[in-house]
Amino acid sequence: QDGDPDRALAILDDNASVLRDGALQEESAVARILALCRAGKTEQARLQAQRFLSRSPNSPLAGRVRGSCAFDRDTDATKDRPQ
């Protein structure tokens, strides 16, 4: 759980063209969602989570997304959380 979420996001951005269409597409999307959560960028995480779950609702990683801050029932912005 420790780490630098901003650095993780920068690495994901630097490698976006490779990761977007590669074998690790879902993994990189989930890594981005989790890094956004750790960086406190909850609304961005929600948007990415909605996109991920609309594309890959049955992914083995969907549970990680559903367990992230994008679905955190204790945040102030839960009214906008993905369904």
JSON list of C-alpha atoms in Angstrom, two decimals:
[
{"chain": "A", "resi": 1, "resn": "GLN", "atom": "CA", "xyz": [0.00, 0.00, 0.00]},
{"chain": "A", "resi": 2, "resn": "ASP", "atom": "CA", "xyz": [2.98, 2.33, 0.35]},
{"chain": "A", "resi": 3, "resn": "GLY", "atom": "CA", "xyz": [4.35, 4.09, -2.64]},
{"chain": "A", "resi": 4, "resn": "ASP", "atom": "CA", "xyz": [4.15, 7.21, -4.71]},
{"chain": "A", "resi": 5, "resn": "PRO", "atom": "CA", "xyz": [0.84, 7.35, -6.56]},
{"chain": "A", "resi": 6, "resn": "ASP", "atom": "CA", "xyz": [1.88, 10.38, -8.60]},
{"chain": "A", "resi": 7, "resn": "ARG", "atom": "CA", "xyz": [4.98, 8.53, -9.82]},
{"chain": "A", "resi": 8, "resn": "ALA", "atom": "CA", "xyz": [2.85, 5.48, -10.63]},
{"chain": "A", "resi": 9, "resn": "LEU", "atom": "CA", "xyz": [0.50, 7.68, -12.67]},
{"chain": "A", "resi": 10, "resn": "ALA", "atom": "CA", "xyz": [3.47, 9.24, -14.49]},
{"chain": "A", "resi": 11, "resn": "ILE", "atom": "CA", "xyz": [4.84, 5.81, -15.37]},
{"chain": "A", "resi": 12, "resn": "LEU", "atom": "CA", "xyz": [1.43, 4.69, -16.60]},
{"chain": "A", "resi": 13, "resn": "ASP", "atom": "CA", "xyz": [1.16, 7.88, -18.68]},
{"chain": "A", "resi": 14, "resn": "ASP", "atom": "CA", "xyz": [4.66, 7.40, -20.13]},
{"chain": "A", "resi": 15, "resn": "ASN", "atom": "CA", "xyz": [3.76, 3.88, -21.20]},
{"chain": "A", "resi": 16, "resn": "ALA", "atom": "CA", "xyz": [0.13, 4.47, -22.17]},
{"chain": "A", "resi": 17, "resn": "SER", "atom": "CA", "xyz": [0.63, 3.76, -25.87]},
{"chain": "A", "resi": 18, "resn": "VAL", "atom": "CA", "xyz": [2.17, 0.37, -25.12]},
{"chain": "A", "resi": 19, "resn": "LEU", "atom": "CA", "xyz": [-0.23, -0.57, -22.32]},
{"chain": "A", "resi": 20, "resn": "ARG", "atom": "CA", "xyz": [-3.44, 0.64, -24.01]},
{"chain": "A", "resi": 21, "resn": "ASP", "atom": "CA", "xyz": [-3.56, -2.14, -26.59]},
{"chain": "A", "resi": 22, "resn": "GLY", "atom": "CA", "xyz": [-1.28, -4.73, -25.03]},
{"chain": "A", "resi": 23, "resn": "ALA", "atom": "CA", "xyz": [-1.78, -7.86, -23.01]},
{"chain": "A", "resi": 24, "resn": "LEU", "atom": "CA", "xyz": [-1.66, -5.83, -19.78]},
{"chain": "A", "resi": 25, "resn": "GLN", "atom": "CA", "xyz": [-4.47, -3.47, -20.75]},
{"chain": "A", "resi": 26, "resn": "GLU", "atom": "CA", "xyz": [-6.77, -4.42, -17.86]},
{"chain": "A", "resi": 27, "resn": "GLU", "atom": "CA", "xyz": [-3.94, -4.49, -15.34]},
{"chain": "A", "resi": 28, "resn": "SER", "atom": "CA", "xyz": [-2.76, -1.01, -16.32]},
{"chain": "A", "resi": 29, "resn": "ALA", "atom": "CA", "xyz": [-6.31, 0.35, -16.15]},
{"chain": "A", "resi": 30, "resn": "VAL", "atom": "CA", "xyz": [-6.76, -1.04, -12.63]},
{"chain": "A", "resi": 31, "resn": "ALA", "atom": "CA", "xyz": [-3.32, 0.22, -11.59]},
{"chain": "A", "resi": 32, "resn": "ARG", "atom": "CA", "xyz": [-4.39, 3.69, -12.75]},
{"chain": "A", "resi": 33, "resn": "ILE", "atom": "CA", "xyz": [-7.65, 3.52, -10.78]},
{"chain": "A", "resi": 34, "resn": "LEU", "atom": "CA", "xyz": [-5.86, 2.43, -7.62]},
{"chain": "A", "resi": 35, "resn": "ALA", "atom": "CA", "xyz": [-3.16, 5.08, -8.04]},
{"chain": "A", "resi": 36, "resn": "LEU", "atom": "CA", "xyz": [-5.80, 7.76, -8.53]},
{"chain": "A", "resi": 37, "resn": "CYS", "atom": "CA", "xyz": [-7.42, 6.59, -5.29]},
{"chain": "A", "resi": 38, "resn": "ARG", "atom": "CA", "xyz": [-4.11, 6.76, -3.43]},
{"chain": "A", "resi": 39, "resn": "ALA", "atom": "CA", "xyz": [-3.50, 10.25, -4.84]},
{"chain": "A", "resi": 40, "resn": "GLY", "atom": "CA", "xyz": [-6.88, 11.40, -3.54]},
{"chain": "A", "resi": 41, "resn": "LYS", "atom": "CA", "xyz": [-8.29, 11.87, -7.05]},
{"chain": "A", "resi": 42, "resn": "THR", "atom": "CA", "xyz": [-11.53, 10.09, -6.29]},
{"chain": "A", "resi": 43, "resn": "GLU", "atom": "CA", "xyz": [-13.66, 11.60, -9.05]},
{"chain": "A", "resi": 44, "resn": "GLN", "atom": "CA", "xyz": [-11.09, 10.68, -11.70]},
{"chain": "A", "resi": 45, "resn": "ALA", "atom": "CA", "xyz": [-10.91, 7.19, -10.22]},
{"chain": "A", "resi": 46, "resn": "ARG", "atom": "CA", "xyz": [-14.70, 6.92, -10.46]},
{"chain": "A", "resi": 47, "resn": "LEU", "atom": "CA", "xyz": [-14.68, 7.89, -14.12]},
{"chain": "A", "resi": 48, "resn": "GLN", "atom": "CA", "xyz": [-11.94, 5.39, -14.90]},
{"chain": "A", "resi": 49, "resn": "ALA", "atom": "CA", "xyz": [-13.76, 2.71, -12.88]},
{"chain": "A", "resi": 50, "resn": "GLN", "atom": "CA", "xyz": [-16.98, 3.30, -14.79]},
{"chain": "A", "resi": 51, "resn": "ARG", "atom": "CA", "xyz": [-15.10, 2.98, -18.07]},
{"chain": "A", "resi": 52, "resn": "PHE", "atom": "CA", "xyz": [-13.31, -0.18, -16.93]},
{"chain": "A", "resi": 53, "resn": "LEU", "atom": "CA", "xyz": [-16.45, -1.91, -15.68]},
{"chain": "A", "resi": 54, "resn": "SER", "atom": "CA", "xyz": [-18.42, -1.00, -18.78]},
{"chain": "A", "resi": 55, "resn": "ARG", "atom": "CA", "xyz": [-15.73, -2.63, -20.93]},
{"chain": "A", "resi": 56, "resn": "SER", "atom": "CA", "xyz": [-14.78, -5.52, -18.66]},
{"chain": "A", "resi": 57, "resn": "PRO", "atom": "CA", "xyz": [-17.58, -6.22, -16.18]},
{"chain": "A", "resi": 58, "resn": "ASN", "atom": "CA", "xyz": [-16.55, -9.87, -15.75]},
{"chain": "A", "resi": 59, "resn": "SER", "atom": "CA", "xyz": [-12.82, -9.27, -15.53]},
{"chain": "A", "resi": 60, "resn": "PRO", "atom": "CA", "xyz": [-11.00, -11.08, -12.72]},
{"chain": "A", "resi": 61, "resn": "LEU", "atom": "CA", "xyz": [-9.87, -7.58, -11.70]},
{"chain": "A", "resi": 62, "resn": "ALA", "atom": "CA", "xyz": [-13.40, -6.14, -11.46]},
{"chain": "A", "resi": 63, "resn": "GLY", "atom": "CA", "xyz": [-13.50, -6.93, -7.74]},
{"chain": "A", "resi": 64, "resn": "ARG", "atom": "CA", "xyz": [-10.42, -4.78, -7.14]},
{"chain": "A", "resi": 65, "resn": "VAL", "atom": "CA", "xyz": [-12.12, -1.92, -8.95]},
{"chain": "A", "resi": 66, "resn": "ARG", "atom": "CA", "xyz": [-15.35, -2.39, -6.99]},
{"chain": "A", "resi": 67, "resn": "GLY", "atom": "CA", "xyz": [-13.32, -2.41, -3.77]},
{"chain": "A", "resi": 68, "resn": "SER", "atom": "CA", "xyz": [-11.52, 0.83, -4.62]},
{"chain": "A", "resi": 69, "resn": "CYS", "atom": "CA", "xyz": [-12.31, 4.39, -3.58]},
{"chain": "A", "resi": 70, "resn": "ALA", "atom": "CA", "xyz": [-14.51, 4.64, -6.67]},
{"chain": "A", "resi": 71, "resn": "PHE", "atom": "CA", "xyz": [-17.07, 2.66, -4.69]},
{"chain": "A", "resi": 72, "resn": "ASP", "atom": "CA", "xyz": [-16.14, 3.84, -1.20]},
{"chain": "A", "resi": 73, "resn": "ARG", "atom": "CA", "xyz": [-19.37, 4.40, 0.64]},
{"chain": "A", "resi": 74, "resn": "ASP", "atom": "CA", "xyz": [-17.66, 6.63, 3.21]},
{"chain": "A", "resi": 75, "resn": "THR", "atom": "CA", "xyz": [-16.65, 9.45, 0.85]},
{"chain": "A", "resi": 76, "resn": "ASP", "atom": "CA", "xyz": [-18.58, 12.70, 0.43]},
{"chain": "A", "resi": 77, "resn": "ALA", "atom": "CA", "xyz": [-19.22, 12.09, -3.27]},
{"chain": "A", "resi": 78, "resn": "THR", "atom": "CA", "xyz": [-20.90, 8.69, -3.03]},
{"chain": "A", "resi": 79, "resn": "LYS", "atom": "CA", "xyz": [-24.02, 10.00, -4.74]},
{"chain": "A", "resi": 80, "resn": "ASP", "atom": "CA", "xyz": [-22.10, 9.92, -8.01]},
{"chain": "A", "resi": 81, "resn": "ARG", "atom": "CA", "xyz": [-20.51, 6.50, -7.58]},
{"chain": "A", "resi": 82, "resn": "PRO", "atom": "CA", "xyz": [-20.87, 4.04, -10.47]},
{"chain": "A", "resi": 83, "resn": "GLN", "atom": "CA", "xyz": [-23.78, 1.63, -10.27]}
]
